[in-house]
Amino acid sequence: MAAGVAAWLPFARAAAIGWMPVANLPMPVAPTNKNKRQDELIILNVSGRRFQTWRNTLDRYPDTLLGSSEKEFFFNEETREYFFDRDPDSFRSILNFYRTGKLHYPRYECISAYDEELAFFGIIPEIISDCCYEEYKDRKRENTERLMDDLEDNKDNKPPNMTFRETMWRAFENPHTSTMALVFYYVTGFFIAISVITNVVETVPCGTTPNQRDIPCGERYTEAFFCMDTACVMIFTVEYLMRLFAAPSRYRFMRSVMSIIDVVAILPYYIGLVMTNNEDVSGAFVTLRVFRVFRIFKFSRHSQGLRILGYTLKSCASELGFLLFSLTMAIIIFATVMFYAEKGSSSSKFTSIPASFWYTIVTMTTLGYGDMVPKTIAGKIFGSICSLSGVLVIALPVPVIVSNFSRIYHQNQRADKRRAQKVQKARLARMRISKAGSSTAFLHSKRNGLNQSLELTGSLEEDQQLKKTTSLLESQHHHLLHCLEKTTNHEFVDERLYEQGYLQTALQNFPSQSPSLSSEEGVTGTCCSRRTKKNIQALNATHTHSHTHNLQELSALHIHCGEQQPLNTSRSSLNLMSDESGSLNCKSSGLVTTAIISIPTPPSNNSRANPDAPPPPNPDAPPRPNPGSDVVKISAL
Amino acid sequence: MGMVLGTFSMHTKQVTYRTDKVDDELEMTMVSHRPEGLEQLEAQTNFTKQELQVLYRGFKNECPSGVVNEETFKHIYAQFFPHGDASTYAHYLFNAFDTRNNGSIKFEDFVMGLSTLLRGTVRDKLEWTFHLYDINRDGFINREEMTEIVRAIYDMMGKYTYPALKGDVPKQHVDTFFEKMDKNKDGVVTLEEFVIACQEDENMMRSMQLFENVM
């Protein structure tokens, strides 16, 4: 329940009078406000700046510093005010949280300072309201990234126990870790450069023979170039195999872009080795040599800028795609127009529409080679329109790419995409948690039997034995929900128990006397029928003590006692503990189901099973009065 | 050229968007309401000045404009019942508080209703409850109205209950209610029947006393 509507709780409780005529059962006693005093103003002095608010405002959130008795530690007797030696600017938003129920994150505030203030005042950052949550998460992520970068810079020595494989991988990925890695890095870079230069020089004409045209160097010094090529390819192959060996996930490594480039760079050589001097495929062989130029892409491992450029192009692919599409549209339109305009003139180069494409592209990109020019007047008019609109079209994609590039360079783009998914998931999770929190809070307090002792004829001693772990507000809210339960004669349960309830009613007429619950969890453990008390006593006597030893595989034994017989007005019979010899107060009927139940934790972690946490409170639970307690938890580990 | 066309169309789109915004702003100047003076309210209701102050502070916090409309009301009420769907019951409650039937609750209506519920006589409370149940305000509660109310209450429980809601539990509940209330078995419950039957029921009287000290 959002405490922002805490002020309306009296109204909701008053409206509950509308249920009374419909209800068939008596209502539980309302929790009383023992120290009912008039609401007073309290002064909070934060480093000299005085804030004043009502005490009730602060009491809305009893699990924070200001809402609990923890603030008494800061009470100053002489000045009769609460003094906190903290930042008054941040305190503004914290106090506003109490007033409005929404926690806002001020933009000018440093993220770590704000986090510290929240931690001091016991407020979890997850309840920052939606309007400020994005900003908060962004800043938090930037901060953690900054911290991680700092950590990595300071990390000089590698962790001691790294296998040889991991060391190698680390050396490959981050050349600055060791001298060997640096050497390797530079050597491969050098060889990539050599390989590329070789490819280039191969085609340069060098030297002439008197009766022939210039032949390229590649054909003149075939063996030399072949040796060079072989050396480079051997180095690249060795490097690739070493990377493949060191990769933590070989499959993923093989799928990555860089490894594909590596493979493509060295493959032509091997293919060339395999099929030599075969005239048929020499054409294909020549094509393969083109792929050798891909070796230049291997430089991207060595250059951060190249990688960013590649990533930019990939990320603004959609914008580029759309622009390409519109460009194509324009080209087709203009080519058609030019073709038909120039159709009339003789010896026109615009022989077909596809032939006009070339003119259109050259004109729109303002290249203007001049190999195709319109001759008719109409052609010239449309040609000029074409070139003018081309200027517009070309001007458009450039800012897009530039802005994207700068964005990535500041490491924003990558975070955006990941953030979008995470934020959505996180927000849904938060909403689920806060919604479930309020509903599970009631279920938890039910399990603790707090509500049960507030029966109409409940005695006062039991009241005092209650631990006031819940605030007055919460207990009033729970009382309201309890009244609703009584009105409809049904109880709130959580989803898991609801499923089990379904199964239980299916097996309702399957009484089994054997208390062997050591079988699987679930409904097969219905050891007692729904009727007789005797079974319960036997169950109580034998189960609770022996079972804690027998059940090893189950982490909690959940005994659910439902009240199936019609209740009479005086429930004192249900409060009796003397009837039962067993340590449990299972009343009229009971079904023992085994389930994994988690101990009530604060709503932030939404009741997931926590097998390690619950200590066996079995011997301790019963002495606390659980009259008519519907659900008693015993954990057996 | 496609670009040129595109930019033209974008421009026209922008114009219409702007006019929409202007309309929105006009709607946003909402009706603001201030309640009558504190003394008058104190005279009309059974609350003390301090209690009225506390109530008004809470009211104004949730509804700065001074009136509650049905949506806000449902939203507020639903916060107290996270398990199920409280909107139907909140709708009936809203109608019960909205004595002037104009779709909004001012602070005076709110306080009057609360005064009846918390500080009124038993007869006042029962009358208020009767008016809550009597949806069409014809002075009689018939089966359909009661079924609606009971169904709305059961809706608030939500899906996950023990024992599971099977069969037509609300209908059985209504039958029990009519058995108790409808003395002359004519199928409707009048105000007098209702009041007499309730006063005979000790449980109910005791339950109603429970909410005395809510404030």
Short mmCIF file of N, CA, C and O in Angstrom, two decimals, chain A residues 1-2 4-5 7-24 26-30 36 38 54 60 99 326 392-393 396 435 438-439 442 477 480-481 483-484 487-488 490-493 495 498 502 530 560 564 569, chain B residues 1 3-4 50 57-59 61-63 68 73 76-77 79-83 89 93 97 110 114 117-118 125 129 132-133 146 150 153-154 156-157 159-165 169 173 176-177 180-181 194 203-204 207-208 210-211 213-215:
data_model
loop_
_atom_site.label_atom_id
_atom_site.label_comp_id
_atom_site.label_asym_id
_atom_site.label_seq_id
_atom_site.Cartn_x
_atom_site.Cartn_y
_atom_site.Cartn_z
N MET A 1 0.86 -1.20 0.00
CA MET A 1 0.00 0.00 0.00
C MET A 1 0.89 1.23 0.00
O MET A 1 1.75 1.37 0.84
N ALA A 2 0.69 2.06 -0.95
CA ALA A 2 1.49 3.28 -1.00
C ALA A 2 1.08 4.17 0.15
O ALA A 2 -0.10 4.43 0.36
N GLY A 4 1.25 7.08 0.41
CA GLY A 4 0.66 8.34 -0.01
C GLY A 4 -0.84 8.34 0.25
O GLY A 4 -1.43 9.39 0.48
N VAL A 5 -1.43 7.19 0.23
CA VAL A 5 -2.86 7.14 0.52
C VAL A 5 -3.11 6.71 1.95
O VAL A 5 -4.22 6.35 2.31
N ALA A 7 -3.40 8.49 4.37
CA ALA A 7 -4.38 9.37 4.99
C ALA A 7 -5.79 8.91 4.71
O ALA A 7 -6.72 9.30 5.42
N TRP A 8 -5.96 8.07 3.67
CA TRP A 8 -7.31 7.63 3.35
C TRP A 8 -7.65 6.31 4.01
O TRP A 8 -8.74 5.77 3.79
N LEU A 9 -6.72 5.77 4.76
CA LEU A 9 -7.02 4.49 5.43
C LEU A 9 -8.22 4.60 6.36
O LEU A 9 -9.06 3.70 6.37
N PRO A 10 -8.36 5.66 7.12
CA PRO A 10 -9.57 5.75 7.96
C PRO A 10 -10.84 5.68 7.12
O PRO A 10 -11.83 5.08 7.52
N PHE A 11 -10.80 6.28 5.95
CA PHE A 11 -11.96 6.26 5.10
C PHE A 11 -12.26 4.84 4.65
O PHE A 11 -13.42 4.39 4.67
N ALA A 12 -11.21 4.13 4.22
CA ALA A 12 -11.42 2.76 3.76
C ALA A 12 -11.97 1.90 4.88
O ALA A 12 -12.84 1.04 4.67
N ARG A 13 -11.47 2.13 6.09
CA ARG A 13 -11.95 1.32 7.20
C ARG A 13 -13.38 1.68 7.53
O ARG A 13 -14.19 0.81 7.86
N ALA A 14 -13.72 2.98 7.45
CA ALA A 14 -15.11 3.36 7.71
C ALA A 14 -16.02 2.75 6.66
O ALA A 14 -17.13 2.29 6.96
N ALA A 15 -15.56 2.72 5.42
CA ALA A 15 -16.40 2.17 4.37
C ALA A 15 -16.62 0.68 4.57
O ALA A 15 -17.55 0.11 4.00
N ALA A 16 -15.78 0.05 5.37
CA ALA A 16 -15.95 -1.38 5.60
C ALA A 16 -17.25 -1.67 6.34
O ALA A 16 -17.68 -2.82 6.39
N ILE A 17 -17.85 -0.62 6.91
CA ILE A 17 -19.14 -0.84 7.56
C ILE A 17 -20.14 -1.38 6.54
O ILE A 17 -21.08 -2.09 6.89
N GLY A 18 -19.91 -1.03 5.28
CA GLY A 18 -20.82 -1.52 4.26
C GLY A 18 -20.81 -3.03 4.11
O GLY A 18 -21.70 -3.60 3.50
N TRP A 19 -19.77 -3.69 4.63
CA TRP A 19 -19.72 -5.14 4.49
C TRP A 19 -20.48 -5.83 5.61
O TRP A 19 -20.79 -7.01 5.49
N MET A 20 -20.71 -5.12 6.69
CA MET A 20 -21.19 -5.78 7.91
C MET A 20 -22.48 -6.55 7.72
O MET A 20 -22.56 -7.70 8.13
N PRO A 21 -23.48 -5.97 7.08
CA PRO A 21 -24.72 -6.74 6.95
C PRO A 21 -24.56 -7.97 6.09
O PRO A 21 -25.32 -8.92 6.21
N VAL A 22 -23.58 -7.95 5.23
CA VAL A 22 -23.41 -9.08 4.32
C VAL A 22 -22.64 -10.21 5.00
O VAL A 22 -22.80 -11.38 4.66
N ALA A 23 -21.84 -9.82 5.98
CA ALA A 23 -20.97 -10.82 6.57
C ALA A 23 -21.76 -11.74 7.49
O ALA A 23 -22.68 -11.32 8.16
N ASN A 24 -21.36 -12.98 7.51
CA ASN A 24 -22.00 -13.94 8.39
C ASN A 24 -21.18 -14.23 9.62
O ASN A 24 -21.68 -14.82 10.56
N PRO A 26 -18.35 -13.08 12.67
CA PRO A 26 -17.96 -11.88 13.42
C PRO A 26 -16.61 -11.37 12.96
O PRO A 26 -15.78 -12.12 12.47
N MET A 27 -16.44 -10.11 13.20
CA MET A 27 -15.24 -9.44 12.71
C MET A 27 -14.14 -9.49 13.76
O MET A 27 -14.42 -9.54 14.96
N PRO A 28 -12.91 -9.44 13.34
CA PRO A 28 -11.83 -9.42 14.31
C PRO A 28 -11.72 -8.05 14.97
O PRO A 28 -12.23 -7.06 14.46
N VAL A 29 -11.04 -8.07 16.08
CA VAL A 29 -10.89 -6.82 16.83
C VAL A 29 -9.95 -5.89 16.08
O VAL A 29 -8.96 -6.33 15.50
N ALA A 30 -10.28 -4.63 16.15
CA ALA A 30 -9.42 -3.67 15.46
C ALA A 30 -8.18 -3.39 16.30
O ALA A 30 -8.27 -3.36 17.53
N LYS A 36 -2.26 7.17 21.70
CA LYS A 36 -2.99 8.05 20.81
C LYS A 36 -2.83 9.47 21.32
O LYS A 36 -3.48 9.88 22.27
N GLN A 38 -2.24 13.65 20.14
CA GLN A 38 -2.49 14.55 19.04
C GLN A 38 -1.27 14.64 18.16
O GLN A 38 -0.15 14.61 18.62
N TRP A 54 4.75 17.02 10.24
CA TRP A 54 3.96 16.33 11.25
C TRP A 54 4.62 15.00 11.57
O TRP A 54 5.23 14.38 10.72
N ARG A 60 4.68 7.29 8.23
CA ARG A 60 4.12 6.52 7.12
C ARG A 60 5.05 5.43 6.68
O ARG A 60 4.60 4.43 6.11
N ARG A 99 6.29 13.17 2.36
CA ARG A 99 5.08 13.96 2.19
C ARG A 99 4.23 13.46 1.06
O ARG A 99 3.01 13.38 1.18
N SER A 326 15.30 5.75 -50.61
CA SER A 326 14.76 6.96 -51.24
C SER A 326 15.67 7.42 -52.37
O SER A 326 15.20 7.94 -53.39
N LEU A 392 20.61 18.03 -52.25
CA LEU A 392 19.81 17.85 -51.03
C LEU A 392 19.97 16.44 -50.50
O LEU A 392 20.16 16.21 -49.30
N VAL A 393 19.87 15.47 -51.38
CA VAL A 393 19.86 14.08 -50.93
C VAL A 393 21.18 13.72 -50.29
O VAL A 393 21.23 13.03 -49.28
N LEU A 396 21.80 14.89 -46.68
CA LEU A 396 21.03 14.36 -45.56
C LEU A 396 21.71 13.26 -44.75
O LEU A 396 21.67 13.31 -43.53
N LYS A 435 3.69 -4.22 -6.03
CA LYS A 435 2.32 -4.69 -5.93
C LYS A 435 2.28 -5.94 -5.07
O LYS A 435 1.44 -6.08 -4.21
N SER A 438 2.84 -5.43 -1.14
CA SER A 438 1.74 -5.12 -0.23
C SER A 438 0.85 -6.32 -0.03
O SER A 438 0.31 -6.53 1.05
N SER A 439 0.70 -7.13 -1.09
CA SER A 439 -0.19 -8.27 -0.87
C SER A 439 0.50 -9.35 -0.09
O SER A 439 -0.11 -10.00 0.75
N PHE A 442 0.53 -8.85 3.77
CA PHE A 442 -0.63 -9.32 4.53
C PHE A 442 -0.56 -10.81 4.73
O PHE A 442 -0.85 -11.33 5.82
N HIS A 477 -4.35 -1.77 8.23
CA HIS A 477 -4.63 -2.23 6.88
C HIS A 477 -4.89 -3.72 6.88
O HIS A 477 -5.80 -4.22 6.20
N LEU A 480 -8.25 -4.50 8.07
CA LEU A 480 -9.25 -4.26 7.04
C LEU A 480 -9.36 -5.46 6.11
O LEU A 480 -10.46 -5.94 5.79
N LEU A 481 -8.19 -5.98 5.70
CA LEU A 481 -8.22 -7.13 4.81
C LEU A 481 -8.80 -8.35 5.52
O LEU A 481 -9.49 -9.17 4.92
N CYS A 483 -11.09 -8.26 7.79
CA CYS A 483 -12.55 -8.10 7.80
C CYS A 483 -13.13 -8.57 6.49
O CYS A 483 -14.20 -9.20 6.45
N LEU A 484 -12.45 -8.25 5.40
CA LEU A 484 -12.96 -8.68 4.10
C LEU A 484 -12.98 -10.19 4.02
O LEU A 484 -13.93 -10.80 3.50
N THR A 487 -15.90 -11.38 5.89
CA THR A 487 -17.17 -11.08 5.21
C THR A 487 -17.47 -12.14 4.17
O THR A 487 -18.60 -12.61 4.05
N THR A 488 -16.45 -12.52 3.42
CA THR A 488 -16.70 -13.46 2.35
C THR A 488 -16.44 -14.90 2.76
O THR A 488 -16.70 -15.80 1.98
N HIS A 490 -13.78 -16.41 2.92
CA HIS A 490 -12.68 -16.98 2.16
C HIS A 490 -11.41 -16.27 2.58
O HIS A 490 -11.48 -15.17 3.09
N GLU A 491 -10.30 -16.93 2.36
CA GLU A 491 -9.07 -16.31 2.80
C GLU A 491 -8.17 -16.00 1.64
O GLU A 491 -8.21 -16.67 0.62
N PHE A 492 -7.33 -15.02 1.84
CA PHE A 492 -6.30 -14.73 0.86
C PHE A 492 -5.20 -15.75 0.99
O PHE A 492 -4.74 -16.03 2.08
N VAL A 493 -4.79 -16.30 -0.14
CA VAL A 493 -3.59 -17.11 -0.12
C VAL A 493 -2.76 -16.69 -1.30
O VAL A 493 -3.25 -16.01 -2.20
N GLU A 495 -0.26 -17.60 -4.62
CA GLU A 495 -0.55 -18.42 -5.79
C GLU A 495 -0.23 -19.88 -5.58
O GLU A 495 -0.98 -20.76 -6.00
N TYR A 498 -2.71 -21.61 -3.58
CA TYR A 498 -3.95 -21.73 -4.34
C TYR A 498 -3.91 -22.96 -5.23
O TYR A 498 -4.87 -23.73 -5.29
N TYR A 502 -6.24 -26.44 -4.91
CA TYR A 502 -6.96 -27.13 -5.97
C TYR A 502 -6.68 -28.62 -5.93
O TYR A 502 -7.58 -29.43 -6.03
N ARG A 530 -10.02 -34.94 6.64
CA ARG A 530 -10.44 -33.61 7.01
C ARG A 530 -11.34 -33.60 8.23
O ARG A 530 -11.80 -32.57 8.64
N HIS A 560 -1.07 -26.92 6.91
CA HIS A 560 -2.14 -25.97 6.66
C HIS A 560 -3.40 -26.51 7.30
O HIS A 560 -3.87 -27.58 6.98
N GLN A 564 -12.91 -25.95 8.60
CA GLN A 564 -13.99 -26.40 7.73
C GLN A 564 -15.31 -26.49 8.46
O GLN A 564 -16.35 -26.39 7.87
N THR A 569 -19.98 -18.63 17.58
CA THR A 569 -19.57 -17.27 17.88
C THR A 569 -18.45 -17.24 18.90
O THR A 569 -17.52 -16.47 18.78
N MET B 1 13.95 14.36 -54.71
CA MET B 1 12.61 14.89 -54.89
C MET B 1 11.66 14.28 -53.86
O MET B 1 10.79 14.95 -53.32
N MET B 3 12.53 13.59 -51.07
CA MET B 3 12.83 14.33 -49.86
C MET B 3 11.98 15.56 -49.76
O MET B 3 11.42 15.88 -48.72
N VAL B 4 11.87 16.26 -50.89
CA VAL B 4 11.12 17.51 -50.88
C VAL B 4 9.67 17.23 -50.51
O VAL B 4 9.08 17.90 -49.67
N GLN B 50 -9.78 19.50 14.99
CA GLN B 50 -8.51 18.83 14.65
C GLN B 50 -8.75 17.69 13.70
O GLN B 50 -8.00 17.49 12.75
N ARG B 57 -6.32 17.52 5.25
CA ARG B 57 -4.93 17.43 4.77
C ARG B 57 -4.78 16.19 3.91
O ARG B 57 -4.20 16.24 2.83
N GLY B 58 -5.32 15.08 4.40
CA GLY B 58 -5.21 13.86 3.62
C GLY B 58 -5.95 13.97 2.30
O GLY B 58 -5.48 13.55 1.25
N PHE B 59 -7.14 14.57 2.37
CA PHE B 59 -7.95 14.72 1.17
C PHE B 59 -7.22 15.57 0.13
O PHE B 59 -7.12 15.21 -1.04
N ASN B 61 -4.16 16.20 -0.16
CA ASN B 61 -2.94 15.59 -0.66
C ASN B 61 -3.19 14.75 -1.89
O ASN B 61 -2.45 14.79 -2.85
N GLU B 62 -4.25 13.95 -1.82
CA GLU B 62 -4.53 13.08 -2.95
C GLU B 62 -5.24 13.82 -4.07
O GLU B 62 -5.10 13.47 -5.23
N CYS B 63 -6.05 14.81 -3.72
CA CYS B 63 -6.85 15.49 -4.73
C CYS B 63 -6.61 16.98 -4.61
O CYS B 63 -7.41 17.69 -3.98
N VAL B 68 -12.94 14.90 -5.84
CA VAL B 68 -12.53 13.56 -6.26
C VAL B 68 -13.47 13.13 -7.36
O VAL B 68 -14.68 13.18 -7.18
N PHE B 73 -11.02 8.11 -7.22
CA PHE B 73 -11.57 7.38 -6.10
C PHE B 73 -11.27 5.89 -6.21
O PHE B 73 -10.82 5.24 -5.26
N ILE B 76 -7.60 5.22 -5.57
CA ILE B 76 -7.22 5.27 -4.16
C ILE B 76 -7.70 4.01 -3.44
O ILE B 76 -6.97 3.39 -2.69
N TYR B 77 -8.95 3.66 -3.70
CA TYR B 77 -9.50 2.52 -2.98
C TYR B 77 -8.79 1.23 -3.37
O TYR B 77 -8.62 0.33 -2.54
N GLN B 79 -5.79 0.79 -3.93
CA GLN B 79 -4.48 0.63 -3.29
C GLN B 79 -4.59 -0.19 -2.01
O GLN B 79 -3.62 -0.79 -1.58
N PHE B 80 -5.77 -0.19 -1.43
CA PHE B 80 -5.90 -0.93 -0.18
C PHE B 80 -6.16 -2.40 -0.42
O PHE B 80 -6.07 -3.19 0.52
N PHE B 81 -6.52 -2.75 -1.63
CA PHE B 81 -6.86 -4.14 -1.90
C PHE B 81 -6.06 -4.61 -3.10
O PHE B 81 -6.57 -4.70 -4.21
N PRO B 82 -4.80 -4.89 -2.86
CA PRO B 82 -3.96 -5.23 -4.00
C PRO B 82 -4.23 -6.59 -4.59
O PRO B 82 -3.81 -6.89 -5.69
N HIS B 83 -4.96 -7.44 -3.83
CA HIS B 83 -5.12 -8.80 -4.32
C HIS B 83 -6.11 -8.86 -5.47
O HIS B 83 -5.92 -9.58 -6.43
N TYR B 89 -16.72 -2.27 -6.37
CA TYR B 89 -17.19 -1.83 -5.05
C TYR B 89 -16.92 -0.35 -4.86
O TYR B 89 -17.73 0.37 -4.27
N LEU B 93 -19.42 2.60 -3.77
CA LEU B 93 -19.08 3.49 -2.66
C LEU B 93 -19.13 4.94 -3.11
O LEU B 93 -19.63 5.81 -2.39
N PHE B 97 -21.30 8.04 -1.60
CA PHE B 97 -20.79 9.30 -1.07
C PHE B 97 -21.28 10.49 -1.88
O PHE B 97 -21.42 11.59 -1.35
N PHE B 110 -17.58 14.19 1.40
CA PHE B 110 -16.69 13.20 1.99
C PHE B 110 -16.84 13.21 3.51
O PHE B 110 -16.99 12.17 4.15
N LEU B 114 -18.35 10.39 6.11
CA LEU B 114 -17.53 9.82 7.18
C LEU B 114 -18.14 10.09 8.54
O LEU B 114 -18.06 9.25 9.44
N LEU B 117 -20.69 7.56 9.14
CA LEU B 117 -20.16 6.22 9.35
C LEU B 117 -19.47 6.07 10.69
O LEU B 117 -19.54 5.02 11.32
N LEU B 118 -18.77 7.11 11.08
CA LEU B 118 -17.94 6.96 12.27
C LEU B 118 -18.60 7.51 13.52
O LEU B 118 -18.37 7.00 14.60
N LYS B 125 -26.08 4.77 10.62
CA LYS B 125 -25.16 3.89 9.90
C LYS B 125 -25.93 2.89 9.05
O LYS B 125 -25.59 2.62 7.91
N THR B 129 -25.83 2.35 5.07
CA THR B 129 -25.53 1.08 4.41
C THR B 129 -26.67 0.68 3.47
O THR B 129 -26.43 0.18 2.37
N LEU B 132 -26.26 2.42 0.39
CA LEU B 132 -25.17 1.85 -0.39
C LEU B 132 -25.66 0.67 -1.21
O LEU B 132 -25.35 0.53 -2.39
N TYR B 133 -26.48 -0.16 -0.57
CA TYR B 133 -26.93 -1.35 -1.27
C TYR B 133 -27.99 -1.02 -2.31
O TYR B 133 -28.10 -1.71 -3.31
N MET B 146 -28.51 -6.76 -4.61
CA MET B 146 -27.68 -7.38 -3.58
C MET B 146 -26.63 -8.27 -4.21
O MET B 146 -25.49 -8.32 -3.74
N VAL B 150 -22.66 -8.03 -3.55
CA VAL B 150 -21.88 -9.15 -3.00
C VAL B 150 -20.81 -9.58 -3.99
O VAL B 150 -19.68 -9.89 -3.62
N ILE B 153 -17.95 -7.32 -3.72
CA ILE B 153 -17.12 -7.59 -2.55
C ILE B 153 -16.23 -8.80 -2.81
O ILE B 153 -15.05 -8.81 -2.47
N TYR B 154 -16.80 -9.82 -3.44
CA TYR B 154 -15.98 -10.98 -3.72
C TYR B 154 -14.89 -10.67 -4.74
O TYR B 154 -13.83 -11.27 -4.72
N MET B 156 -13.14 -8.20 -4.77
CA MET B 156 -11.99 -7.61 -4.07
C MET B 156 -11.06 -8.68 -3.52
O MET B 156 -9.92 -8.40 -3.21
N MET B 157 -11.60 -9.88 -3.38
CA MET B 157 -10.74 -10.93 -2.83
C MET B 157 -9.70 -11.36 -3.84
O MET B 157 -8.64 -11.84 -3.49
N LYS B 159 -8.29 -13.67 -7.10
CA LYS B 159 -8.42 -15.03 -7.59
C LYS B 159 -7.92 -16.05 -6.60
O LYS B 159 -8.44 -17.15 -6.50
N TYR B 160 -6.88 -15.67 -5.87
CA TYR B 160 -6.20 -16.67 -5.06
C TYR B 160 -6.76 -16.68 -3.66
O TYR B 160 -6.35 -15.92 -2.80
N THR B 161 -7.74 -17.50 -3.44
CA THR B 161 -8.36 -17.56 -2.12
C THR B 161 -8.34 -18.99 -1.65
O THR B 161 -8.17 -19.94 -2.42
N TYR B 162 -8.52 -19.13 -0.35
CA TYR B 162 -8.71 -20.48 0.17
C TYR B 162 -9.97 -20.49 0.98
O TYR B 162 -10.09 -19.69 1.92
N PRO B 163 -10.92 -21.30 0.83
CA PRO B 163 -11.02 -22.26 -0.27
C PRO B 163 -11.30 -21.56 -1.60
O PRO B 163 -11.80 -20.46 -1.60
N ALA B 164 -11.00 -22.22 -2.65
CA ALA B 164 -11.12 -21.55 -3.95
C ALA B 164 -12.58 -21.24 -4.24
O ALA B 164 -13.48 -21.96 -3.83
N LEU B 165 -12.77 -20.14 -4.93
CA LEU B 165 -14.13 -19.69 -5.21
C LEU B 165 -14.72 -20.56 -6.30
O LEU B 165 -14.43 -20.38 -7.47
N VAL B 169 -20.69 -18.74 -5.38
CA VAL B 169 -20.65 -18.40 -3.95
C VAL B 169 -21.39 -17.11 -3.65
O VAL B 169 -22.12 -17.05 -2.66
N HIS B 173 -24.43 -16.48 -0.87
CA HIS B 173 -24.32 -15.43 0.13
C HIS B 173 -25.56 -14.57 0.12
O HIS B 173 -26.11 -14.20 1.16
N THR B 176 -28.46 -16.28 1.74
CA THR B 176 -28.40 -16.19 3.20
C THR B 176 -28.86 -14.83 3.68
O THR B 176 -29.62 -14.71 4.65
N PHE B 177 -28.39 -13.80 2.98
CA PHE B 177 -28.75 -12.44 3.37
C PHE B 177 -30.25 -12.25 3.32
O PHE B 177 -30.86 -11.72 4.25
N LYS B 180 -32.19 -13.77 6.03
CA LYS B 180 -32.11 -13.06 7.30
C LYS B 180 -32.93 -11.79 7.29
O LYS B 180 -33.59 -11.44 8.26
N MET B 181 -32.88 -11.09 6.18
CA MET B 181 -33.40 -9.72 6.17
C MET B 181 -34.86 -9.65 5.76
O MET B 181 -35.61 -8.81 6.26
N PHE B 194 -34.68 -3.93 7.00
CA PHE B 194 -33.21 -3.97 7.10
C PHE B 194 -32.77 -3.55 8.48
O PHE B 194 -31.98 -4.23 9.14
N ASN B 203 -24.01 -9.98 16.46
CA ASN B 203 -22.70 -9.94 15.81
C ASN B 203 -22.50 -8.67 15.05
O ASN B 203 -21.47 -8.00 15.14
N MET B 204 -23.53 -8.34 14.28
CA MET B 204 -23.38 -7.19 13.42
C MET B 204 -23.26 -5.92 14.23
O MET B 204 -22.46 -5.04 13.91
N SER B 207 -19.86 -5.76 15.48
CA SER B 207 -18.89 -5.43 14.44
C SER B 207 -18.94 -3.96 14.09
O SER B 207 -17.91 -3.34 13.83
N MET B 208 -20.15 -3.43 14.08
CA MET B 208 -20.24 -2.01 13.72
C MET B 208 -19.56 -1.14 14.77
O MET B 208 -19.02 -0.08 14.44
N LEU B 210 -16.95 -1.77 16.14
CA LEU B 210 -15.50 -1.87 15.97
C LEU B 210 -14.89 -0.62 15.39
O LEU B 210 -13.77 -0.24 15.69
N PHE B 211 -15.65 -0.04 14.50
CA PHE B 211 -15.04 1.04 13.73
C PHE B 211 -15.25 2.39 14.38
O PHE B 211 -15.13 3.41 13.74
N ASN B 213 -13.43 3.82 16.68
CA ASN B 213 -12.22 4.60 16.94
C ASN B 213 -11.29 4.64 15.75
O ASN B 213 -10.08 4.66 15.89
N VAL B 214 -11.88 4.63 14.58
CA VAL B 214 -11.03 4.64 13.39
C VAL B 214 -10.28 5.96 13.29
O VAL B 214 -9.14 6.00 12.86
N MET B 215 -10.93 7.02 13.67
CA MET B 215 -10.22 8.30 13.55
C MET B 215 -9.25 8.43 14.70
O MET B 215 -9.27 9.33 15.45
#
